[in-house]
Coordinates of C-alpha atoms in Angstrom, one line a residue:
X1 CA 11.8 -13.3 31.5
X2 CA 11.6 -15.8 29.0
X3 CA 13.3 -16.1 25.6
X4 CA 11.7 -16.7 22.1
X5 CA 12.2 -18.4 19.4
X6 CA 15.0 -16.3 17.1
X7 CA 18.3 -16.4 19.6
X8 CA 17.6 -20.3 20.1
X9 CA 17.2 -20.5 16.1
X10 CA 20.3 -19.0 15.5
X11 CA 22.2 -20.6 18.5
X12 CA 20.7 -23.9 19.0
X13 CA 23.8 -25.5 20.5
X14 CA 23.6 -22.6 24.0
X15 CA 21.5 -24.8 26.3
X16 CA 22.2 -22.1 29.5
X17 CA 20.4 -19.2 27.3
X18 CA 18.4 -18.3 29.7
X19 CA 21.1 -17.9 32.3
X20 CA 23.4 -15.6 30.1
X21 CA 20.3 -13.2 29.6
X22 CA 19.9 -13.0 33.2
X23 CA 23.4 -12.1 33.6
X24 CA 23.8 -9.3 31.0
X25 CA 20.2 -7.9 32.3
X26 CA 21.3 -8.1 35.8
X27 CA 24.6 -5.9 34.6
X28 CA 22.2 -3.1 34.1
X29 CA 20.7 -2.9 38.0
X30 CA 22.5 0.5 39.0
X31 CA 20.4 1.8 36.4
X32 CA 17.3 -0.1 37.6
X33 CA 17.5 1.1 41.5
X34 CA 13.8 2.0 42.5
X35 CA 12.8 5.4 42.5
X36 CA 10.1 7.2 44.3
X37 CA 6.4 6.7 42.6
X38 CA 4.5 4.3 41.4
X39 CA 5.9 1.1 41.2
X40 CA 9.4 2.6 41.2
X41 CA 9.5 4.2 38.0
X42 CA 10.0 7.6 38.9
X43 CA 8.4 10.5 36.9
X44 CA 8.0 11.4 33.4
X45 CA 11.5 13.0 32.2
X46 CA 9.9 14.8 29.3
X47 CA 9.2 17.8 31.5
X48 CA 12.7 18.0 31.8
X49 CA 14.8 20.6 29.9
X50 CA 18.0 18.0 29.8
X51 CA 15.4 15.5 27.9
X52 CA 14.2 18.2 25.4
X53 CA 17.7 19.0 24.7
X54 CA 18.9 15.4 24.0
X55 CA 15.8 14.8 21.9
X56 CA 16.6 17.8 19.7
X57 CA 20.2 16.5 19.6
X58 CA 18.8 13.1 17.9
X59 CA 16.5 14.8 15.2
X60 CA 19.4 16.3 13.9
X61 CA 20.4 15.1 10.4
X62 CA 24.1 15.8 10.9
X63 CA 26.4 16.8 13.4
X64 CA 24.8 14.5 16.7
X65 CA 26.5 15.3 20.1
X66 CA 26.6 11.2 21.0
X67 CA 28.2 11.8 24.2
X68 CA 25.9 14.3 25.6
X69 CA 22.8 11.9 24.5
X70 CA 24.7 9.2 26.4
X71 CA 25.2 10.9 29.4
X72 CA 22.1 12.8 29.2
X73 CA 19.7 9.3 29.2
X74 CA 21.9 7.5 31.9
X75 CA 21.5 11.1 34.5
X76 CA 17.8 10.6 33.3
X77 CA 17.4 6.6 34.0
X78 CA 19.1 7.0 37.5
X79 CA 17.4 9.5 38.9
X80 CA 14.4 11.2 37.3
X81 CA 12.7 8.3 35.4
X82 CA 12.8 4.6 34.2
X83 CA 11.7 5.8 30.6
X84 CA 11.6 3.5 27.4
X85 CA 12.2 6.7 25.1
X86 CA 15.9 7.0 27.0
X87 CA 16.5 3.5 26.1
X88 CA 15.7 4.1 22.8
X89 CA 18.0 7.4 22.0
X90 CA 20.3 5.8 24.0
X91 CA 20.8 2.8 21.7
X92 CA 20.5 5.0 18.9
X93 CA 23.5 7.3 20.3
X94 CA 25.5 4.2 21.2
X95 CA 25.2 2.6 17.7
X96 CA 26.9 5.8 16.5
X97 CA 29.5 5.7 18.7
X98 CA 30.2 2.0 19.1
X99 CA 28.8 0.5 16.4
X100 CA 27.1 -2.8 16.9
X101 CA 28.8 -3.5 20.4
X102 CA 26.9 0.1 21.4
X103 CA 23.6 -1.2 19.7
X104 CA 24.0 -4.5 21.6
X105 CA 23.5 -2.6 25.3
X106 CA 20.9 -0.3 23.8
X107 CA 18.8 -3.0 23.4
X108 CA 19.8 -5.0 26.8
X109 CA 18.8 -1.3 28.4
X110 CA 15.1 -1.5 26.7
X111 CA 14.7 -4.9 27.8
X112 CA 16.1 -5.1 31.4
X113 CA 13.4 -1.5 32.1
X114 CA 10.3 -4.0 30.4
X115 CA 11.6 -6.8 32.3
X116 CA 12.1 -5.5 35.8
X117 CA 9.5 -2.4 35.6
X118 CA 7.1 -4.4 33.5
X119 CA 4.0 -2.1 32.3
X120 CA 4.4 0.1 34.6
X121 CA 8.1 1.3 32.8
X122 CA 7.4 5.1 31.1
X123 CA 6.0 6.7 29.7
X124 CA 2.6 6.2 31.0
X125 CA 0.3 6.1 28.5
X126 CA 0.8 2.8 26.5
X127 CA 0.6 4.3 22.9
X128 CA 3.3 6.1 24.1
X129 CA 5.5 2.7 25.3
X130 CA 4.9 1.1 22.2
X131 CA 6.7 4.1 20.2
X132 CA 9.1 4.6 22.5
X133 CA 10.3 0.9 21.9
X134 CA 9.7 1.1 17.7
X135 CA 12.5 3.7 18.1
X136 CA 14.8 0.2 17.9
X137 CA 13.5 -1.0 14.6
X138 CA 13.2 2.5 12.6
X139 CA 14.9 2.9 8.7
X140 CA 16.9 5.2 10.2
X141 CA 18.7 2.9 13.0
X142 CA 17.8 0.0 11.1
X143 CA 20.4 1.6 8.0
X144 CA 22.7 2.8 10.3
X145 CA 23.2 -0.7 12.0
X146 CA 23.6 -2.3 8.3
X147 CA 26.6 0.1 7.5
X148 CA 28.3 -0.3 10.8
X149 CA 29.6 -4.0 10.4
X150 CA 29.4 -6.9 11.1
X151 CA 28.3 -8.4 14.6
X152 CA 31.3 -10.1 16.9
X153 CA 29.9 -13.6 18.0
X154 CA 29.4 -12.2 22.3
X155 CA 27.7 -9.0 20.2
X156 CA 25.3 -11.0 18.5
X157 CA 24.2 -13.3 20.9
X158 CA 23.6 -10.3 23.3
X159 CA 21.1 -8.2 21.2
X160 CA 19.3 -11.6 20.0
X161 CA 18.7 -12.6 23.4
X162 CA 17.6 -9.1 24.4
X163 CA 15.6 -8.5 21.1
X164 CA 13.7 -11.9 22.1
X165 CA 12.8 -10.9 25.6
X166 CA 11.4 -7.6 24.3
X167 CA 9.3 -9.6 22.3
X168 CA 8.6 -12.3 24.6
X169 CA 7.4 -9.4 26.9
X170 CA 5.3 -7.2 24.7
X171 CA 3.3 -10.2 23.3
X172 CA 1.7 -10.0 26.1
X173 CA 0.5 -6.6 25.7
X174 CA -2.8 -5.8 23.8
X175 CA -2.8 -6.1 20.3
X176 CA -3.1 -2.5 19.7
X177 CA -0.2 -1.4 21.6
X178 CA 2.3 -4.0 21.0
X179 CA 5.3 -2.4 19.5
X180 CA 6.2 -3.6 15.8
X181 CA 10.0 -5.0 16.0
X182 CA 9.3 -7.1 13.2
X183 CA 11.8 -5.5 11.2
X184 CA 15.0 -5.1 13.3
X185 CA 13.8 -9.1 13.9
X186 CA 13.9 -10.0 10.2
X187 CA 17.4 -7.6 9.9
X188 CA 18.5 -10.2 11.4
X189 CA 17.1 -13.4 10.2
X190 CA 17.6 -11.9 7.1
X191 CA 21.3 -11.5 7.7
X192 CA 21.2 -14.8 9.5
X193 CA 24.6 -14.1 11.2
X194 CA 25.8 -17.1 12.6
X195 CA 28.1 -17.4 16.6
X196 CA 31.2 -17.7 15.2
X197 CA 34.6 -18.1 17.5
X198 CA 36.7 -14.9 18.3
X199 CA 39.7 -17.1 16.3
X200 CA 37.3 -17.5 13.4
X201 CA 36.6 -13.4 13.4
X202 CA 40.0 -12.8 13.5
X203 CA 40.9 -15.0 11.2
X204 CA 38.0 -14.0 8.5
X205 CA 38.3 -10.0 9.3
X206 CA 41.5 -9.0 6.7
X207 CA 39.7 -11.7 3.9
X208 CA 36.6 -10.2 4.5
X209 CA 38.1 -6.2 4.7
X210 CA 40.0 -7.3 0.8
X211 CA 37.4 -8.6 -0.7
X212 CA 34.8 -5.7 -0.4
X213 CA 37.6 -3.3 -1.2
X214 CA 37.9 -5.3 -4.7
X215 CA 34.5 -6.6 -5.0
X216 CA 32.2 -4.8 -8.1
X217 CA 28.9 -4.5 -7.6
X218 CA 26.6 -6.7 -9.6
X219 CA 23.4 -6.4 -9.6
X220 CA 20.8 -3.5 -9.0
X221 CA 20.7 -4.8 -5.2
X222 CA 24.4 -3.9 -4.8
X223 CA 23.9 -1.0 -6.1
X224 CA 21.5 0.2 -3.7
X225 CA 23.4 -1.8 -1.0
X226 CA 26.3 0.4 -1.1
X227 CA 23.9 3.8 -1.9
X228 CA 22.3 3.3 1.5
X229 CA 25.7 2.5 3.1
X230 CA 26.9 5.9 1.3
X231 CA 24.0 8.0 2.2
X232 CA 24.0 7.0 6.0
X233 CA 27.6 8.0 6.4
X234 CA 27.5 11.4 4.0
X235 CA 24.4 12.4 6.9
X236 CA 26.9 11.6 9.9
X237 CA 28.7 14.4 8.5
X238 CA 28.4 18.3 9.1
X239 CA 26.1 19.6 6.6
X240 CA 25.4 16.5 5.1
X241 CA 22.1 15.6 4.1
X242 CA 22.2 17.6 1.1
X243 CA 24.9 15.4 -0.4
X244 CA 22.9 12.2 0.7
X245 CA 19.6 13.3 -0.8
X246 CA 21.1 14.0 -3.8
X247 CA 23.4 10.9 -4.4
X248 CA 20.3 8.8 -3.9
X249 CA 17.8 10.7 -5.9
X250 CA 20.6 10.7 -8.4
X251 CA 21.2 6.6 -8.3
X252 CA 17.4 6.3 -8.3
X253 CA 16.3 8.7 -10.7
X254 CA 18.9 9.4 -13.4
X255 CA 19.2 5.3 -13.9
X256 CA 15.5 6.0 -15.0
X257 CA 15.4 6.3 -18.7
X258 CA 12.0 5.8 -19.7
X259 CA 8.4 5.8 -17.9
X260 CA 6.6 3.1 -16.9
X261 CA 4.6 1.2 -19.0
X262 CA 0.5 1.4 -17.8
X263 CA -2.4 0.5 -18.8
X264 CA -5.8 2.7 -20.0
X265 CA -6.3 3.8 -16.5
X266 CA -2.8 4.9 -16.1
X267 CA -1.8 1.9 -14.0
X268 CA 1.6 0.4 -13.9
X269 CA 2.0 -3.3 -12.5
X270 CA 4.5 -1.4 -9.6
X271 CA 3.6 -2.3 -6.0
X272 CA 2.4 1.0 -4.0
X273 CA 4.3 2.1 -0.5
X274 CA 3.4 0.3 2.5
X275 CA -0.2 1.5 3.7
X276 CA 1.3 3.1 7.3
X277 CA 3.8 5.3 5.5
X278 CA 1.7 8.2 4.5
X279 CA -0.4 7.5 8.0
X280 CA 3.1 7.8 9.4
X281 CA 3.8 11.2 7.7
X282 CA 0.8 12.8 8.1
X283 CA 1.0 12.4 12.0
X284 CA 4.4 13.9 11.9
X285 CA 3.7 16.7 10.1
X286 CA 0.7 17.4 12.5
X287 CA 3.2 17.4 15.6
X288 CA 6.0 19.4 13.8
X289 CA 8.5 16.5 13.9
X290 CA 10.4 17.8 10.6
X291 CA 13.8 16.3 11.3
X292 CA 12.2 13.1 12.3
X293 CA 10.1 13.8 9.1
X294 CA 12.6 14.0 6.9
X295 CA 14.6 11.1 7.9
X296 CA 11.7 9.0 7.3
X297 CA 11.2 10.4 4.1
X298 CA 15.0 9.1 3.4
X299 CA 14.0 5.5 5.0
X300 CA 10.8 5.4 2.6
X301 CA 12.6 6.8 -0.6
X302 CA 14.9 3.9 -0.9
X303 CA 12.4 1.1 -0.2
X304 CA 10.4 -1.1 -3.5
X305 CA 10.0 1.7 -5.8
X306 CA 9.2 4.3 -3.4
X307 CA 11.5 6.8 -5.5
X308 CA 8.4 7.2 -8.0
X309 CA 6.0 7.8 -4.9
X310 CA 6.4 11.5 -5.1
X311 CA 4.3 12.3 -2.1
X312 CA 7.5 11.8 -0.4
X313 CA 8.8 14.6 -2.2
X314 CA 6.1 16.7 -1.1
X315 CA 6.3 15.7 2.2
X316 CA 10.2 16.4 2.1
X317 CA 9.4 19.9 1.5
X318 CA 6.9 20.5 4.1
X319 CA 9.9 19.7 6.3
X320 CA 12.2 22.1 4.5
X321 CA 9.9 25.0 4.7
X322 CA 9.8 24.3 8.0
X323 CA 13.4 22.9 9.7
X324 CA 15.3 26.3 9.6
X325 CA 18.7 26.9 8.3
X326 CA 21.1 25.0 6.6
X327 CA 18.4 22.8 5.1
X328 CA 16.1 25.8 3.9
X329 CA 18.9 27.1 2.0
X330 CA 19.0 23.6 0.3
X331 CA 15.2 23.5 -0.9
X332 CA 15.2 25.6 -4.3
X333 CA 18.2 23.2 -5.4
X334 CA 16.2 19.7 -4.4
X335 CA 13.3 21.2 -6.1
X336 CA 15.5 22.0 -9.4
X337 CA 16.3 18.3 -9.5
X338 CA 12.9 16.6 -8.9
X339 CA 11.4 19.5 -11.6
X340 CA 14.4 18.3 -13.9
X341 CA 13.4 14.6 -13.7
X342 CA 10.0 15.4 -13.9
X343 CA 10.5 17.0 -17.6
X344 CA 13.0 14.4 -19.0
X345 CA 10.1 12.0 -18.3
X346 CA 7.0 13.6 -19.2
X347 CA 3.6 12.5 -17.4
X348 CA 5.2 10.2 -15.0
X349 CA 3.0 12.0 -12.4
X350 CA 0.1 11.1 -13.5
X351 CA 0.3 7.1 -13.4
X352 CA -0.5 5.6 -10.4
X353 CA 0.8 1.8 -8.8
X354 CA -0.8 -1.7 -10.0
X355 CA -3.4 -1.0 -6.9
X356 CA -4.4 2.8 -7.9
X357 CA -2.3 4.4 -5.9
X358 CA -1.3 7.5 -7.7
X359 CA 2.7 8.3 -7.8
X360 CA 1.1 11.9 -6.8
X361 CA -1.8 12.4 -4.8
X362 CA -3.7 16.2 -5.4
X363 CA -2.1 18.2 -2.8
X364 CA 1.4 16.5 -4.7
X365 CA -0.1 17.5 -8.5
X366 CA -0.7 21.2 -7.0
X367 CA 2.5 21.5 -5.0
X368 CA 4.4 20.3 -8.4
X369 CA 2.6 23.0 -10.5
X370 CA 4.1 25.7 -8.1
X371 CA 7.3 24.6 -7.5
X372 CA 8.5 21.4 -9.4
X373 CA 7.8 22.5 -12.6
X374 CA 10.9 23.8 -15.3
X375 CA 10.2 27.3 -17.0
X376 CA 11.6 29.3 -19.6
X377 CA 11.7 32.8 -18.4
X378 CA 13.1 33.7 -21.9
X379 CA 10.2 32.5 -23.4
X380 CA 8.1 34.7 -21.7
X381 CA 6.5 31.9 -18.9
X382 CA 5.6 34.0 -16.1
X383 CA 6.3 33.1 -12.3
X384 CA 4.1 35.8 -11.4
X385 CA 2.0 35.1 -8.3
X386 CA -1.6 34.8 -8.8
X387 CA -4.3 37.2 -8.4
X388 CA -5.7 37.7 -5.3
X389 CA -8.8 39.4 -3.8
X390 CA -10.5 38.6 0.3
X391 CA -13.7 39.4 -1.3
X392 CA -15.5 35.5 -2.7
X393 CA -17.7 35.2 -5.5
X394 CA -21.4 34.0 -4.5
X395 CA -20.6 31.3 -1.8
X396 CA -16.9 30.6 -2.6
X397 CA -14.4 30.2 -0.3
X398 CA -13.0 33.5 -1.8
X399 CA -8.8 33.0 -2.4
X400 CA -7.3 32.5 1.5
X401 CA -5.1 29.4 0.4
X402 CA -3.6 31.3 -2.4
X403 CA -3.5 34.5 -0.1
X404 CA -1.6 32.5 2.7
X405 CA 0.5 30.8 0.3
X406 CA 1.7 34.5 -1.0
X407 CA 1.9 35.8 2.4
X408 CA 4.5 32.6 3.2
X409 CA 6.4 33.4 0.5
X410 CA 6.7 36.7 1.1
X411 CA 7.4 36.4 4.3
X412 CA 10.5 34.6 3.9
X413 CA 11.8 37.0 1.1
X414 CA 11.4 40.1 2.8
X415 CA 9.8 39.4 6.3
X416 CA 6.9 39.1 8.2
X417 CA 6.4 43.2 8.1
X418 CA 6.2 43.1 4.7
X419 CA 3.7 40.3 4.8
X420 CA 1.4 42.1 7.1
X421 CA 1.1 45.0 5.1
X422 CA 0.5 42.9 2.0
X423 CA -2.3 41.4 3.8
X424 CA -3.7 45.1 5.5
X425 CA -3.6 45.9 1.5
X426 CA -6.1 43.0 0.4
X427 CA -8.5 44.2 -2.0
X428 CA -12.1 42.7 -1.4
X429 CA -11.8 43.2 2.5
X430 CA -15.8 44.3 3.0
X431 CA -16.9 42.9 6.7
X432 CA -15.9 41.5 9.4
X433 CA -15.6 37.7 8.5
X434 CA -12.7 39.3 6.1
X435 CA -10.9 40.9 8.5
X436 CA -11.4 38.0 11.1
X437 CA -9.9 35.6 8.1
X438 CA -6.9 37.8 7.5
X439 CA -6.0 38.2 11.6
X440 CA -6.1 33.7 11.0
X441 CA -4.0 34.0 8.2
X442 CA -1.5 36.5 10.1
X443 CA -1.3 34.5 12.9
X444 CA -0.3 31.2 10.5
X445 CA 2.1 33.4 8.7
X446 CA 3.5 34.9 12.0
X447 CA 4.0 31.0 13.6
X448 CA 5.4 29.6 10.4
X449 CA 8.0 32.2 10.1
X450 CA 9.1 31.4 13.8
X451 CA 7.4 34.6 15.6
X452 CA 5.2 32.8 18.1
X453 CA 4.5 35.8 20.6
X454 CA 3.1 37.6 17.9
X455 CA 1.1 34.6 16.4
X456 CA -0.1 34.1 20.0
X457 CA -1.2 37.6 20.5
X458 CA -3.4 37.3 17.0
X459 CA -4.7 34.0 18.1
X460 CA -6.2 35.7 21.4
X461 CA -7.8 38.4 19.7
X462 CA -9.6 36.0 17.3
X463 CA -10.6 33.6 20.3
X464 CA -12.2 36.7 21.9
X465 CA -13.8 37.7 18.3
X466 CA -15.6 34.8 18.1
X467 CA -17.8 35.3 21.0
X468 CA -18.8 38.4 19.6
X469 CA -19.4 37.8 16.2
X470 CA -22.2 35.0 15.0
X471 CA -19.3 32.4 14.3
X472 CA -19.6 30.6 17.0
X473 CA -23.6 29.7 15.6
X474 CA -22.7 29.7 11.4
X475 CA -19.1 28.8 11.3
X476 CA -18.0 26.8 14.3
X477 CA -14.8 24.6 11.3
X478 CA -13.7 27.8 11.3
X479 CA -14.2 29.0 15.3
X480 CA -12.7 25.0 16.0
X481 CA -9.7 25.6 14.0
X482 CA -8.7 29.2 15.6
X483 CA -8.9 27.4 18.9
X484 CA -7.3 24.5 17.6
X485 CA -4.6 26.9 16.2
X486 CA -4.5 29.0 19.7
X487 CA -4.1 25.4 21.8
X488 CA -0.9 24.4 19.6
X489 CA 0.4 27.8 20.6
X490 CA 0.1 27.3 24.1
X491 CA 1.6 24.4 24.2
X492 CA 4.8 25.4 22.4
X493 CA 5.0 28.5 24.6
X494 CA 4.6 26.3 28.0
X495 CA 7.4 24.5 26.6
X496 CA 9.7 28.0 27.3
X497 CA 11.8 28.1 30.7
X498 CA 10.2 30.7 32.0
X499 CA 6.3 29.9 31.2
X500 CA 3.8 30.4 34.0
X501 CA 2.9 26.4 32.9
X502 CA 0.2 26.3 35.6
X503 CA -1.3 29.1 34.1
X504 CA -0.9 27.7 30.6
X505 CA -2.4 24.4 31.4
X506 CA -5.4 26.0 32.6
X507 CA -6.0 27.8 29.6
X508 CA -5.3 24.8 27.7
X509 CA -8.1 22.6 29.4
X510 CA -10.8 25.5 29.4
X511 CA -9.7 25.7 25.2
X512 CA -10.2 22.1 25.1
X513 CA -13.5 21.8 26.9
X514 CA -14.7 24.6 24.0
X515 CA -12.9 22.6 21.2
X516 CA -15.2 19.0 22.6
X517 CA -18.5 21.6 22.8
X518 CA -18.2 23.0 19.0
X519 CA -17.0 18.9 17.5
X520 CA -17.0 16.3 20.3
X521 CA -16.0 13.8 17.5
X522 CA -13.4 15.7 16.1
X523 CA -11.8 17.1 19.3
X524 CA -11.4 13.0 20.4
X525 CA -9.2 12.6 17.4
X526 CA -7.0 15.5 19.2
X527 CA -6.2 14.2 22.5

């Protein structure tokens, strides 16, 4: 255990450092006792039902049990497993209920598992570890810790010094592992909060408590300041990330008045999001995190000028479509709003950032033409849905998308029955690839509308279709994504109480083998 260089930066003057950290560390060893395994760790805990329940508790937007996440990660720590993922919703729960006192032994948790447990601590796999500890430095918790108040001066000095032995002890790690805390580390240089005395705090607190009440804000970054603040606390409430969406959209947007200025090739001189946000996105949407997916979307959104990125706005709705009631209910409203911005600034779509990033990628541009776009039904402008036939012209893909998309759609009006008998009606439906292609499309529609025992029982059939038919030989995309589709499905059944899981894993490895036969490249970028 040795400390870096930001606690003795801000507290030059402690010359027994290294003593107090050993102290506060050693504080934590009833939840450090040994347990059985390899190197003392214990077992995973995800295979637990309590952890599943606690983690679902934390992607809520609203309405967090904090006690139950509390004593949920402790019973975990002390007797299933020495996990860096507990740590993490354990600070996070903490920092709700006890602001930055409760933050302050989150992070002394993190760093007394790396420092006694080493790289051994859980999870196993090390990719794992180094997300488990960027829990600490996320928008989210990052946000949440700005609108909580100040540090007191024993506070401060115990996250710093823990903060520095995480780092201290992942530096060591490889480069491609090593959790990024750079920014709960500049949160705090950047607030550079200095060790004051508890007279000092006491003294300051009733100054400090008048002056915001009377202080206006001045400048843009005030604004947005207190926005944040606002937004954070509306989502603590129940049913309240609708209001928070909205009052920032409305801060960020509606103080827009005119659109960028940009050059022949539609460029503006605005700097583009960070590179790893839409890498970031993109990997949750492929593992169904929508709640953690749509508070990163609120993180991003209020960062440079990330309000005129309107992936994020697509990305907000994949989430939507998917999360389940209240939010659903809340996604024709959100959409009214973007569409109204979007036609009290014409074109802003199409410009791009002073590197070529464009504000909206393709998939954004066609989402926005379906959904985001303002229509006058008296007019005559038609909301009709599309033609659609199964049968292709030449060697066109033939009109699946659009079929799926109408199948969604009308699954969620009037049900998946409905849906299916839209589909049985297809016109164009001549051979067998057809037919195999609408059983696919059934089976999407079927999972996306949350009935996974029937989207399982269609993914089955087509598995066992595709030994029959010459798929396998002329179209193993399509054969790769049915079992791709079918694997995904057996993992979220095993993840049911009463799962034969033995059973399910073994189905899983033999679909996996096929999945490295048909794309060994592309099944590597699946594990």
């Amino acid at each position: 255990m040795k400390l870096g260089g930001l606690f003795k930066s801000l507290f030059p003057a402690r010359d027994d450092a290294e003593q107090l950290v050993r102290a506060r560390l050693d504080a934590w060893n009833a939840w450090l006792l040994p347990l059985a395994g390899d190197g003392g760790v214990g077992r995973d805990p995800g295979y637990e039902d309590v952890f599943f329940e606690l983690r679902e508790e934390t992607q809520k937007l609203s309405g967090i049990d904090d006690g139950l996440v509390v004593r949920s990660c402790e019973q975990l720590i002390r007797e299933i497993g020495k996990d860096l993922r507990l740590a993490g919703y354990y600070a996070f729960a903490r920092l709700r209920q006890d602001g930055p006192a409760g933050f302050a032994d989150g992070l002394e948790l993190a760093a007394a598992l790396v420092d006694r447990f080493g790289e051994a601590v859980l999870p196993a796999r090390a990719e794992a570890k180094k997300g488990a500890l960027e829990m600490l430095a996320t928008a989210r918790v990052i946000e949440l810790l700005d609108s909580r108040g100040a540090f007191a001066p024993a506070d401060l000095e115990r996250a710093l010094a823990a903060l520095d032995v995480l780092v201290a002890a992942t530096g060591t790690w490889p480069e491609a592992v090593r959790p990024n805390l750079q920014p709960l580390v500049s949160r705090f240089e950047r607030k550079g909060e200095p060790a004051r005395s508890a007279e000092a705090e006491a003294a300051a607190s009733a100054t400090t408590t008048a002056s915001t009440r009377s202080s206006a804000i001045a400048s843009t970054r005030d604004l947005l300041d207190q926005a944040r603040t606002m937004a954070v606390w509306l989502r603590d409430q129940e049913n309240g990330y609708l209001p928070s969406v909205r009052l920032v959209r409305s801060i960020r947007w509606d103080t827009l008045h005119e659109v960028p200025p940009a050059d022949a090739a539609a460029r503006t001189r605005l700097l583009p999001p960070r590179a790893e946000l839409r890498q970031q996105m993109k990997r949750l949407v492929l593992q169904k995190q929508w709640h953690e997916l749509l508070e990163r979307v609120e993180g991003a959104f209020m960062e440079g000028v990330n309000h005129l990125w309107f992936d994020l706005q697509y990305f907000q709705h994949v989430a939507l479509d998917h999360v389940g009631a209240p939010y659903n209910a809340w996604r024709e409203l959100l959409r009214a709003d973007f569409a109204l911005f979007l036609e009290r600034l014409p074109g802003i779509e199409r410009l791009a950032f002073n590197d070529g990033t464009p504000f909206a990628d393709d998939t954004t541009l066609e989402w926005i033409a379906r959904y985001a776009v303002v229509r006058d039904l008296e007019a005559g402008e038609s909301v009709a849905p599309l033609p659609v036939s199964a049968e292709s012209v030449g060697d066109a893909a033939g009109d699946w998308p659009e079929i799926e998309v109408q199948a969604r759609e009308l699954a969620g009006r009037e049900g998946v029955e409905a849906a299916f008998a839209w589909l049985e009606a297809l016109p164009g439906m001549k051979n067998d690839r057809h037919r195999y292609l609408q059983r696919l499309v059934m089976a999407r529609v079927a999972d996306h509308a949350g009935r996974p025992d029937t989207a399982l029982a269609l993914l089955a059939e087509l598995d066992t279709s595709s030994r029959s038919l010459p798929l396998m030989r002329w179209e193993p995309a399509l054969v790769f994504e049915v079992k791709q589709q079918f694997v995904r499905a057996l993992k979220a059944m095993s993840a049911r109480k009463d799962a034969d899981k033995p059973a399910l894993a073994r189905r899983i490895g033999e679909l996996q083998a096929e999945l490295t036969v048909l794309d060994p490249a592309r099944a590597l970028t699946l594990s």
